[in-house]
Coordinates of C-alpha atoms and ligand atoms in Angstrom, one line a residue:
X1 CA 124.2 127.3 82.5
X2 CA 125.7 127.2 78.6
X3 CA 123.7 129.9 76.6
X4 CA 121.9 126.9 74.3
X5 CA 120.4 125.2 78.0
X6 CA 118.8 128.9 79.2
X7 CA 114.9 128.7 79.4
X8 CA 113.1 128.5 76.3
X9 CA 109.9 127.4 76.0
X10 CA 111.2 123.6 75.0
X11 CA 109.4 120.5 74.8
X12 CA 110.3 117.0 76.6
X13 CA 108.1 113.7 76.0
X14 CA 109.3 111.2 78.3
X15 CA 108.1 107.6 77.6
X16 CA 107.7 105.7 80.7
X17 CA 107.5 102.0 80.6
X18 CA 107.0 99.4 83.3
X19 CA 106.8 100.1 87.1
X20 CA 105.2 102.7 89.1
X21 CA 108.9 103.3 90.3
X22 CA 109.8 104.0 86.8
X23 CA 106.3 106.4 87.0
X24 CA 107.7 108.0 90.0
X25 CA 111.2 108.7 88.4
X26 CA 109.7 110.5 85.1
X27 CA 108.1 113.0 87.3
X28 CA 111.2 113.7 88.8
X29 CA 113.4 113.8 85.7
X30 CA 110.1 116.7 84.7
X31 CA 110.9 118.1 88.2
X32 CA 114.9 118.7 86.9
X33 CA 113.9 119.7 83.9
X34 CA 111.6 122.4 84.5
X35 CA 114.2 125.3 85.6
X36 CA 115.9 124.5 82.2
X37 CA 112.9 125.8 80.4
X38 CA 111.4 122.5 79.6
X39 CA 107.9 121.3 79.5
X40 CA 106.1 118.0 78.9
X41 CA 104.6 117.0 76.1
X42 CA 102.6 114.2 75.1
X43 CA 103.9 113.4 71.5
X44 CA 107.4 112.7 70.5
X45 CA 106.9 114.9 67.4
X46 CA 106.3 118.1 69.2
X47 CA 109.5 117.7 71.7
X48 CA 113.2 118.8 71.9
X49 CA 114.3 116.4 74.2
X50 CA 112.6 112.4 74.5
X51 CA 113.4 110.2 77.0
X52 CA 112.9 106.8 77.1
X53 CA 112.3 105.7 80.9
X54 CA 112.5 101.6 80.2
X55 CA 111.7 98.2 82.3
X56 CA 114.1 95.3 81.8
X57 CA 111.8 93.3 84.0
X58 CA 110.2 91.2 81.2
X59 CA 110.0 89.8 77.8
X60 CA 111.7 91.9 74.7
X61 CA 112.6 95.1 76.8
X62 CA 115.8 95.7 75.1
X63 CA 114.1 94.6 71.8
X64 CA 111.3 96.9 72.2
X65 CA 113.5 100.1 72.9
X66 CA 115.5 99.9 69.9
X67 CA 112.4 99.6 67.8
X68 CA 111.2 102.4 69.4
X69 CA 114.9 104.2 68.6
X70 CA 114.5 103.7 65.4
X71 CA 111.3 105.2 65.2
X72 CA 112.6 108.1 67.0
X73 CA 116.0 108.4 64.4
X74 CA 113.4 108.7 61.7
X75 CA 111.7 111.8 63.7
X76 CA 114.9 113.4 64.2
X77 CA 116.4 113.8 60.7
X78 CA 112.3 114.5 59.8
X79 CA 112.6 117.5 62.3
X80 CA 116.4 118.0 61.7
X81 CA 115.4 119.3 57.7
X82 CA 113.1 121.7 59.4
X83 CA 116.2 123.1 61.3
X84 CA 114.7 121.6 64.5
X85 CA 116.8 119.6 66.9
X86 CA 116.3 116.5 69.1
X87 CA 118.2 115.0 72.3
X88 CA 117.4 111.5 72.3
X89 CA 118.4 109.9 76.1
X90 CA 117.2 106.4 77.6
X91 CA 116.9 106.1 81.2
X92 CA 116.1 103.4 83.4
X93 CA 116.7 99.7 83.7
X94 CA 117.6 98.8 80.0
X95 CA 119.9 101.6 80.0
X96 CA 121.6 100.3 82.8
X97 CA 121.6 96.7 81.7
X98 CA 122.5 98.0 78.2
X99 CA 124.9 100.6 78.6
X100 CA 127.4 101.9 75.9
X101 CA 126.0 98.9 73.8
X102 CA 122.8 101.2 74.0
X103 CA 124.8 104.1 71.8
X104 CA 126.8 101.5 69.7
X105 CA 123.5 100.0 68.3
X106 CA 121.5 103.4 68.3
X107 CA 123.4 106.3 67.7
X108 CA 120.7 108.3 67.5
X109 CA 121.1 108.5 71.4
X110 CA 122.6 111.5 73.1
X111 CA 122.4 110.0 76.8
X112 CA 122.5 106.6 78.7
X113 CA 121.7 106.8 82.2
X114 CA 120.4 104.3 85.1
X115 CA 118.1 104.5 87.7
X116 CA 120.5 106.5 90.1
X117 CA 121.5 109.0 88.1
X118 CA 118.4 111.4 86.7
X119 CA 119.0 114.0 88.7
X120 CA 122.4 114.8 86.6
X121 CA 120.0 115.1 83.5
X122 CA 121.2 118.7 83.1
X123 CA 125.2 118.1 83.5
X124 CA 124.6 115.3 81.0
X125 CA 122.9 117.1 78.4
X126 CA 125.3 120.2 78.5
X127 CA 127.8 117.3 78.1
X128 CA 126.2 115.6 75.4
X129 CA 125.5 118.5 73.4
X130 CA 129.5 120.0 73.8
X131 CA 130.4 116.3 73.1
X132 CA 130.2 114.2 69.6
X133 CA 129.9 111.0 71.6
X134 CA 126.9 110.0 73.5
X135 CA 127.2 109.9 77.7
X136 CA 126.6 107.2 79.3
X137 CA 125.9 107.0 83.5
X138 CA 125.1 103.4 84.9
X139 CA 127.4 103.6 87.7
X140 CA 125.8 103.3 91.3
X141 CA 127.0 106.6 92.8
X142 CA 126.2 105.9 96.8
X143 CA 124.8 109.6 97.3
X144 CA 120.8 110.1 97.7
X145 CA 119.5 111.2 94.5
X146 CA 116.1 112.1 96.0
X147 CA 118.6 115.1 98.0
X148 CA 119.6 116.5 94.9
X149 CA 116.0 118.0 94.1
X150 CA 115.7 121.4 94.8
X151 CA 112.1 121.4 96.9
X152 CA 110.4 124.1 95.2
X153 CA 110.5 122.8 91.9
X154 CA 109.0 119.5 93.4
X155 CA 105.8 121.5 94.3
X156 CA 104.0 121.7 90.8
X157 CA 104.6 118.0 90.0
X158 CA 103.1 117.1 93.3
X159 CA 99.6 118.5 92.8
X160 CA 99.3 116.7 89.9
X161 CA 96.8 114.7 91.7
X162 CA 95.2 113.2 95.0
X163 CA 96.8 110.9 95.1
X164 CA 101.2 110.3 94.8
X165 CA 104.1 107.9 95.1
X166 CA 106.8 108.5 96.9
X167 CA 109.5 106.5 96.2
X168 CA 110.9 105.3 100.2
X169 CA 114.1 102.5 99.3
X170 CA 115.2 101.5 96.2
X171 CA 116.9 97.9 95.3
X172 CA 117.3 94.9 96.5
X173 CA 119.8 92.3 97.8
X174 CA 117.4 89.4 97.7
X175 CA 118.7 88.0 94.0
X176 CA 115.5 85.8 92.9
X177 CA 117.4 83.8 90.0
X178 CA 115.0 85.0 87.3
X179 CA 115.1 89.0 88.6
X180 CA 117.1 91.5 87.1
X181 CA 116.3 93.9 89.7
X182 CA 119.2 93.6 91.7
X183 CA 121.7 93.9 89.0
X184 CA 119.6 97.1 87.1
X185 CA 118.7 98.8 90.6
X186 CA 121.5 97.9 92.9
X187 CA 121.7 97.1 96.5
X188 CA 119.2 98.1 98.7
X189 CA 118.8 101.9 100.1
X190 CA 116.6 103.5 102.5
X191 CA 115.7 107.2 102.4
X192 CA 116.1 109.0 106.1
X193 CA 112.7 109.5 107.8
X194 CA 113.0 112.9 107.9
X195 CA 113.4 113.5 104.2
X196 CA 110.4 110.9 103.5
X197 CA 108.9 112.9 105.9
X198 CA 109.1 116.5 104.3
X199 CA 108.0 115.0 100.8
X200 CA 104.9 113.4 102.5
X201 CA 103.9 117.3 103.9
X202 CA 105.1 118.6 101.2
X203 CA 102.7 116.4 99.0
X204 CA 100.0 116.9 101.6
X205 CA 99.8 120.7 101.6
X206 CA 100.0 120.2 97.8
X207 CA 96.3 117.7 98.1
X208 CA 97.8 114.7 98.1
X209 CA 95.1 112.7 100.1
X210 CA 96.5 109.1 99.5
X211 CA 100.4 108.0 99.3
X212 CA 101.9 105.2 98.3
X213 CA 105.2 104.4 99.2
X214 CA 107.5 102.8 96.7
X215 CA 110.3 100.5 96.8
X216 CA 111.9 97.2 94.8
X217 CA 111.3 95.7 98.3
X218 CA 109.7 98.1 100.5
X219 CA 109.0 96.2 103.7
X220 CA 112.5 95.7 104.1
X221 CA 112.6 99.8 104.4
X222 CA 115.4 100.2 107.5
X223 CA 115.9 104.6 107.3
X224 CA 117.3 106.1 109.5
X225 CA 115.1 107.2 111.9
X226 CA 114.9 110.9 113.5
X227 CA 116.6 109.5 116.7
X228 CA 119.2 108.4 114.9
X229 CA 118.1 104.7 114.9
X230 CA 116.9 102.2 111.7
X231 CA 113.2 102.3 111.3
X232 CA 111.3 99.8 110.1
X233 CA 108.3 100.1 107.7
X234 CA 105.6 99.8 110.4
X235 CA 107.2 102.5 112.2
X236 CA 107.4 104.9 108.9
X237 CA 103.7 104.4 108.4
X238 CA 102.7 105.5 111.7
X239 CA 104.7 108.2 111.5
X240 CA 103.2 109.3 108.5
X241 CA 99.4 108.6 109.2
X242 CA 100.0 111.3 112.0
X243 CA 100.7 113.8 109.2
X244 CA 97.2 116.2 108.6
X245 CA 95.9 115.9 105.4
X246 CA 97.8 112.0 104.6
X247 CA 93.7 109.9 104.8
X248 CA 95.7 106.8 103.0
X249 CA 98.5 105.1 102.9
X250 CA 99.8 102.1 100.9
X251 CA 103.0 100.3 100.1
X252 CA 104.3 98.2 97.5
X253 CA 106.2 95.8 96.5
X254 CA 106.9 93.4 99.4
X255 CA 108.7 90.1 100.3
X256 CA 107.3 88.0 102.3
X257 CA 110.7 87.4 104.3
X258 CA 110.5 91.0 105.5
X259 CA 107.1 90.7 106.7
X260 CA 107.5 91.5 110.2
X261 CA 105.3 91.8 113.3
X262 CA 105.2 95.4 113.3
X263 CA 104.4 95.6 110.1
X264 CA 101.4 93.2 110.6
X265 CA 100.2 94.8 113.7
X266 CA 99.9 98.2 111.6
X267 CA 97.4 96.6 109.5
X268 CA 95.8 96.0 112.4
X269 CA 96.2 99.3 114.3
X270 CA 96.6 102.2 111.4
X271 CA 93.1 103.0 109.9
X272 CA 94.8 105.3 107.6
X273 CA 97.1 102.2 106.3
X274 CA 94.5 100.4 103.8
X275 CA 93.1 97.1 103.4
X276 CA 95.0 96.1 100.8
X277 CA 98.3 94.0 100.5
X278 CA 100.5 93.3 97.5
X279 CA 102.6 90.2 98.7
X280 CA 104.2 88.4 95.6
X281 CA 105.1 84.7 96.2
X282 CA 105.6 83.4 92.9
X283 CA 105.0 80.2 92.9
X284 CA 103.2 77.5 95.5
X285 CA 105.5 74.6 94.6
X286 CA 108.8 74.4 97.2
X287 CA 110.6 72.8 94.9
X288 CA 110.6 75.7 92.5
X289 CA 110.3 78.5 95.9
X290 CA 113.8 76.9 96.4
X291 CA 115.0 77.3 92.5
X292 CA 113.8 80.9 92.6
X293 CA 115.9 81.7 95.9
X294 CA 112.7 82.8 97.5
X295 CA 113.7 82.4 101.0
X296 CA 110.0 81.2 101.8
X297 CA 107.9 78.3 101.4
X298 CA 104.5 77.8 100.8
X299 CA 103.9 76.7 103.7
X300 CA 105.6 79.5 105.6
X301 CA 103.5 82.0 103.1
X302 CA 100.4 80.4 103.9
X303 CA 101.1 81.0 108.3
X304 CA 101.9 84.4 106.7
X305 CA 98.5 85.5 105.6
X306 CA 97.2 83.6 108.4
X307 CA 98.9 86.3 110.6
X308 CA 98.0 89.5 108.2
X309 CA 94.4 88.5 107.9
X310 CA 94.0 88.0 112.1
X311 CA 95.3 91.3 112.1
X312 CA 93.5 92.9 109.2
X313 CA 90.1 90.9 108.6
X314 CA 88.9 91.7 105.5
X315 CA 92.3 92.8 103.8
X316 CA 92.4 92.0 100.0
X317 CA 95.2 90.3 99.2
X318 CA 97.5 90.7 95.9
X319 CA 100.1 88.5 94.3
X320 CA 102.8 88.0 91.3
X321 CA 103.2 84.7 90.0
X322 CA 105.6 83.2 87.4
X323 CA 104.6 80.4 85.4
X324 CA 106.9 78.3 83.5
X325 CA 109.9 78.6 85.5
X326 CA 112.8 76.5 84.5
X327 CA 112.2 72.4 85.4
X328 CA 108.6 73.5 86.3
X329 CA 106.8 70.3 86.5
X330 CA 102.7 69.8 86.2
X331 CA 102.6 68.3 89.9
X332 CA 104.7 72.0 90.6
X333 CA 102.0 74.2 88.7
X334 CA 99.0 72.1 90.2
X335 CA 100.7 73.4 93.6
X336 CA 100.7 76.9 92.8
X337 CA 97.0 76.5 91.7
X338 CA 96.4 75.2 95.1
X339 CA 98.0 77.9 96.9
X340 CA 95.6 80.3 95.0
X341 CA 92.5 78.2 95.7
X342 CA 93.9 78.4 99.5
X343 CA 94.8 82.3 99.6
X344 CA 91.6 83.4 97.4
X345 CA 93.1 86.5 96.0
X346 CA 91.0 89.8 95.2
X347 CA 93.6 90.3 92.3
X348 CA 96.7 89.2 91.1
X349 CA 99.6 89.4 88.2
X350 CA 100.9 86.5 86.4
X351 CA 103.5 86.0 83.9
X352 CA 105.1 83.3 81.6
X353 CA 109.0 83.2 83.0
X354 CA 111.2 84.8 80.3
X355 CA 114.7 84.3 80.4
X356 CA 116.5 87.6 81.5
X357 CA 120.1 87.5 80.1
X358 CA 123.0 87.7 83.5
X359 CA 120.6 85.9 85.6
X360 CA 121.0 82.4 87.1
X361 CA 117.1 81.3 86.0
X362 CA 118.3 82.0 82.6
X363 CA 121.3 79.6 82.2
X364 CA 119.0 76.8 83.2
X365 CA 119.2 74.0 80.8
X366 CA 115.2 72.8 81.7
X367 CA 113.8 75.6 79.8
X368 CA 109.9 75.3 79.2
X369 CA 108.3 75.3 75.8
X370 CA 105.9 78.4 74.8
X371 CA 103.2 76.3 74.9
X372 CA 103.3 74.9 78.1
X373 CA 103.8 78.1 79.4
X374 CA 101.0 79.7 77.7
X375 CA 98.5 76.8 78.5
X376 CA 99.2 77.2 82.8
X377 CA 99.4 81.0 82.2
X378 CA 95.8 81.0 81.1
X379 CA 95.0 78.0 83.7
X380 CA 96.1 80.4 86.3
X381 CA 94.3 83.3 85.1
X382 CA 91.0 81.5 84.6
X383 CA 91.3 80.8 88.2
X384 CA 92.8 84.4 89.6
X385 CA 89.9 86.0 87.6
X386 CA 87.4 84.0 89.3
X387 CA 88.5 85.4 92.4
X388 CA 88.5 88.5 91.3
X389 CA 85.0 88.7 90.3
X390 CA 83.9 87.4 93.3
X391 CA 85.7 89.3 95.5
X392 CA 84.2 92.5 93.9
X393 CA 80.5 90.7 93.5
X394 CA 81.1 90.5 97.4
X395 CA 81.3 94.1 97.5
X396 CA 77.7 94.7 96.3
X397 CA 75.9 96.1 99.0
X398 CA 78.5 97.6 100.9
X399 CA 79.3 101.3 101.5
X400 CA 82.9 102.5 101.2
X401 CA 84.4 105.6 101.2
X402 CA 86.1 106.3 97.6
X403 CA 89.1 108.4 96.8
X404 CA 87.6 110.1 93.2
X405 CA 90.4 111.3 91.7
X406 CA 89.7 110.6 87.7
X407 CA 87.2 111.9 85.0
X408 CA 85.5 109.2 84.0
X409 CA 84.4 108.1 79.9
X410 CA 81.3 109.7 80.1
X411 CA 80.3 112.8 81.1
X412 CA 78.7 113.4 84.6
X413 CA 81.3 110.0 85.6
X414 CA 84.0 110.2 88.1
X415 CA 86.0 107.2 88.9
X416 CA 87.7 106.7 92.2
X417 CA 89.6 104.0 94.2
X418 CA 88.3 102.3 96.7
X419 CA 90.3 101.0 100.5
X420 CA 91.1 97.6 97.9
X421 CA 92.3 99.3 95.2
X422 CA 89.3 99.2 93.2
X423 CA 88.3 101.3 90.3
X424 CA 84.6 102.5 91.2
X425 CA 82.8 104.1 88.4
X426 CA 80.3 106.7 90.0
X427 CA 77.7 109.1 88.1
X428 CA 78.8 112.4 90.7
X429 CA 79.0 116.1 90.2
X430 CA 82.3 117.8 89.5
X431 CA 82.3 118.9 93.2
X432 CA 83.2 115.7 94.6
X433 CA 85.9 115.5 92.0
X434 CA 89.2 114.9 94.6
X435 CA 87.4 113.9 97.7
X436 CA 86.7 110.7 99.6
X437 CA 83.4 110.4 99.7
X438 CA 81.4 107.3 100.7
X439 CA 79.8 105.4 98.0
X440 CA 77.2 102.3 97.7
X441 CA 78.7 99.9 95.7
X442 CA 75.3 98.4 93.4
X443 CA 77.7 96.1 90.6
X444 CA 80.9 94.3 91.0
X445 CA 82.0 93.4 87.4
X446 CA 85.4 91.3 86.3
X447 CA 87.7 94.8 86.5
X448 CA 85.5 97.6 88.1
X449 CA 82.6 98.5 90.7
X450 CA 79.8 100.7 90.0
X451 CA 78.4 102.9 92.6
X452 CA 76.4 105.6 94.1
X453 CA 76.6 108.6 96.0
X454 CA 75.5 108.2 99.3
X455 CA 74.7 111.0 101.9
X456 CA 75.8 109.4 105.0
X457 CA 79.3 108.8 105.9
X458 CA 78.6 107.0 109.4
X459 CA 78.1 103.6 107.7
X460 CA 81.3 103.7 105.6
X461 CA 84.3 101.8 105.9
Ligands
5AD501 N1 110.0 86.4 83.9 C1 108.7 86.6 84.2 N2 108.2 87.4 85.2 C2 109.2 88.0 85.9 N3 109.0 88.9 87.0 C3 110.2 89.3 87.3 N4 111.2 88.8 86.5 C4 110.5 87.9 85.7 C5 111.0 87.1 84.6 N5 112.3 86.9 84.3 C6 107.7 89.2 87.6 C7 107.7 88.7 89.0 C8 107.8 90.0 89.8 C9 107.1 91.0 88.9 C10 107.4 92.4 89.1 O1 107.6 90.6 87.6 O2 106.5 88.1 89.3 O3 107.2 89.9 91.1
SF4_502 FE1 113.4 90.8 92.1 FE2 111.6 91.2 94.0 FE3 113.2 89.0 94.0 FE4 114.2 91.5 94.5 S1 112.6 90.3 95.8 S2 115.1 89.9 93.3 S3 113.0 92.7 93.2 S4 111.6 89.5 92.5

């Protein structure tokens, strides 16, 4: 290690924007950092080294970090005439979109690195600061990067709460035409059993209580499997409900082409997998399903959650949507509103289509005016919002066991998550704080439940 890298007592803010991927990914990039003497920080003022972790996924992403770069070129010369200095790198999805254009535009910025390649945050800093130029990394190297994390330093990050990501494939080979995903994250790649495996104990023994497990398109998951064969997703999560300790598991984000029956039947067989299903479909109009290269219908989504909710009754169901897509047509949106009356989400994302640059959407000549698509966006969120408040005035009554893993605002409040991804606002005592403990849910407002404490578990779900 160069003398200026050896332990010191430094500071690094990283900035994470967008996905829970990207959430997952600044932990790591912590993880690497923490043998090099570094540790986090919650203001860019205070820090040696600020990373930008960014989303390319919507709107101004690009835009926004170079505002934010010149924000940060200010705080460097300020610290700079104090005889302080600052490593400036941007990670993530813009960087790889961006690339060298990143350091032409800003050259405030030491480092430019995708997705793939935090784990060589160390070789690149050494680099940058023996260099004059900046380093950029947005090639796809094929290697695992989740291998090239020494365990024990993963141990501290994971007991940062109850309950974790872990991060199972990453990318995707679908190509939606509006969806940079496949060009910022690659192809798809699934992470060996066995390693998934080892993170989920390790998280476990660390009080990890509830996992999530992460991918671009997760339900495609295919790792290779301890007998050497591909295992599907279904197969993963049985595997790792047998794990002591591992009360929940979740997944996200899915297609609904890689749906399949074993999937489904875990729903319906794995009380540790929870009631709770994130299944974009974007739009309820085939017409623009087909534009989107959704590989699915409405139709065919529609049989879909027919299926999950035989096998799961009860199961809150999740969506994105896109309004405004290129050549959208009012007869097109009307559709996707029916879709939503037919599914009757518990909760839901939607978005006004923005134009990512490189993808086919966005050399579509039909493009929509603002207004349009800010008069169907808040259409479509009057009605998902309904749903939403009467899915959680539905729960009023009902006992459920709670995962309380936040303070809450006031004092003597903790807040928890319920089996549907609820916040639940409960007046408890610190003691309960991390456990799963059953709780009578008395109000279900617009975003949250209220609840109590109850003393039996029996009548839980
Ligand atoms: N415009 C609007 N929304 C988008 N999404 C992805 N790309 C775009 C885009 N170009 C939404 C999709 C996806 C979610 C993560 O972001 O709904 O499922
Ligand atoms: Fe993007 Fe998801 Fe489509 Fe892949 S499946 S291209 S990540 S929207």
């Amino acid at each position: 290690m160069p003398q200026d890298l050896a332990p010191s007592g430094r500071k690094v803010f990283i900035k994470t924007y967008g996905c829970q991927m990207n959430v997952y990914d600044s932990e790591r990039m912590s993880d690497v950092l923490t043998p090099m003497g570094f540790s986090e920080t919650q203001t860019a003022e205070d820090a040696d080294l600020v990373i930008l972790n960014t989303c390319h996924i919507r709107e101004k992403a690009a835009e926004k970090v170079y505002s934010e770069l010149g924000r940060l070129r200010v705080l460097k010369e300020e610290r700079a005439a104090k005889g302080l200095k600052t490593m400036i790198g941007v990670a993530g999805c813009v960087a790889q979109a961006e690339g060298e254009e990143i350091i032409r535009r800003a050259p405030v910025v030491d480092m430019v690195f995708g997705p793939q390649a935090y784990h060589r945050l160390p070789e690149f800093m050494a680099e940058a600061q023996r260099g004059t130029r900046g380093q950029v990394e947005t090639d796809f190297p094929v290697e695992d990067k989740f291998d090239a994390l020494p365990a024990a330093e993963r141990k501290k990050t994971l007991a940062r709460g109850r309950a974790a990501f872990l991060t199972v494939q990453e990318g995707c080979d679908k190509f939606c035409t509006f969806c940079v995903v496949p060009y910022t994250r690659g192809a798809e790649f699934s992470r060996p059993v066995q390693r998934i495996e080892a993170e989920a104990r390790r998280l476990a023994e660390a009080g990890v209580r509830e996992i999530t497990l992460l991918g671009q398109n997760v339900n495609a998951f295919h790792g290779q499997g301890p007998d050497g064969a591909d295992w599907p997703l279904g197969k993963l999560i049985r595997h790792l409900a047998k794990i002591d300790g591992i009360e929940r598991i979740r997944y996200t984000t899915s297609h609904p082409r890689d749906m399949d029956a074993a999937l489904i039947e875990a729903h319906g067989e794995v009380p540790e997998l929870m009631p709770y299903l994130h299944l974009p479909v974007q739009s309820g109009s085939d017409r623009i399903l087909e534009a989107m290269n959704r590989q699915h219908t409405a139709e065919s989504y529609l049989r879909l959650i027919e299926r999950i909710r035989a096998a799961r009754p009860g199961i809150a169901l999740s969506s994105d949507f896109i309004v405004g897509f290129p050549g959208e047509t009012e007869a097109d949106f009307e559709a996707t509103l029916d879709l939503v009356r037919e599914v009757n989400y518990a909760q839901a994302y939607s978005f006004k289509y923005s134009p990512r640059p490189g993808t086919p959407a966005a050399g579509e000549e039909e493009q929509l005016p603002e207004e349009v698509k800010s008069e169907r966006l808040q259409r479509l969120q009057a009605l998902l919002n309904e749903q939403q408040l009467v899915f959680n005035a539905s729960c009023e009554g009902r006992i459920m066991k709670v995962l309380l893993d936040r303070r809450g605002r006031r004092q003597g409040q903790l807040v928890g998550r319920s089996p549907y991804l609820q916040s639940v606002v409960v007046s408890a005592p610190e003691s309960v704080f991390g456990a799963i403990v059953p709780v009578k849910v008395l109000r279900g407002g617009a975003n949250s439940l209220d609840g109590e404490l109850v003393e039996t578990a029996a009548a839980a779900e």
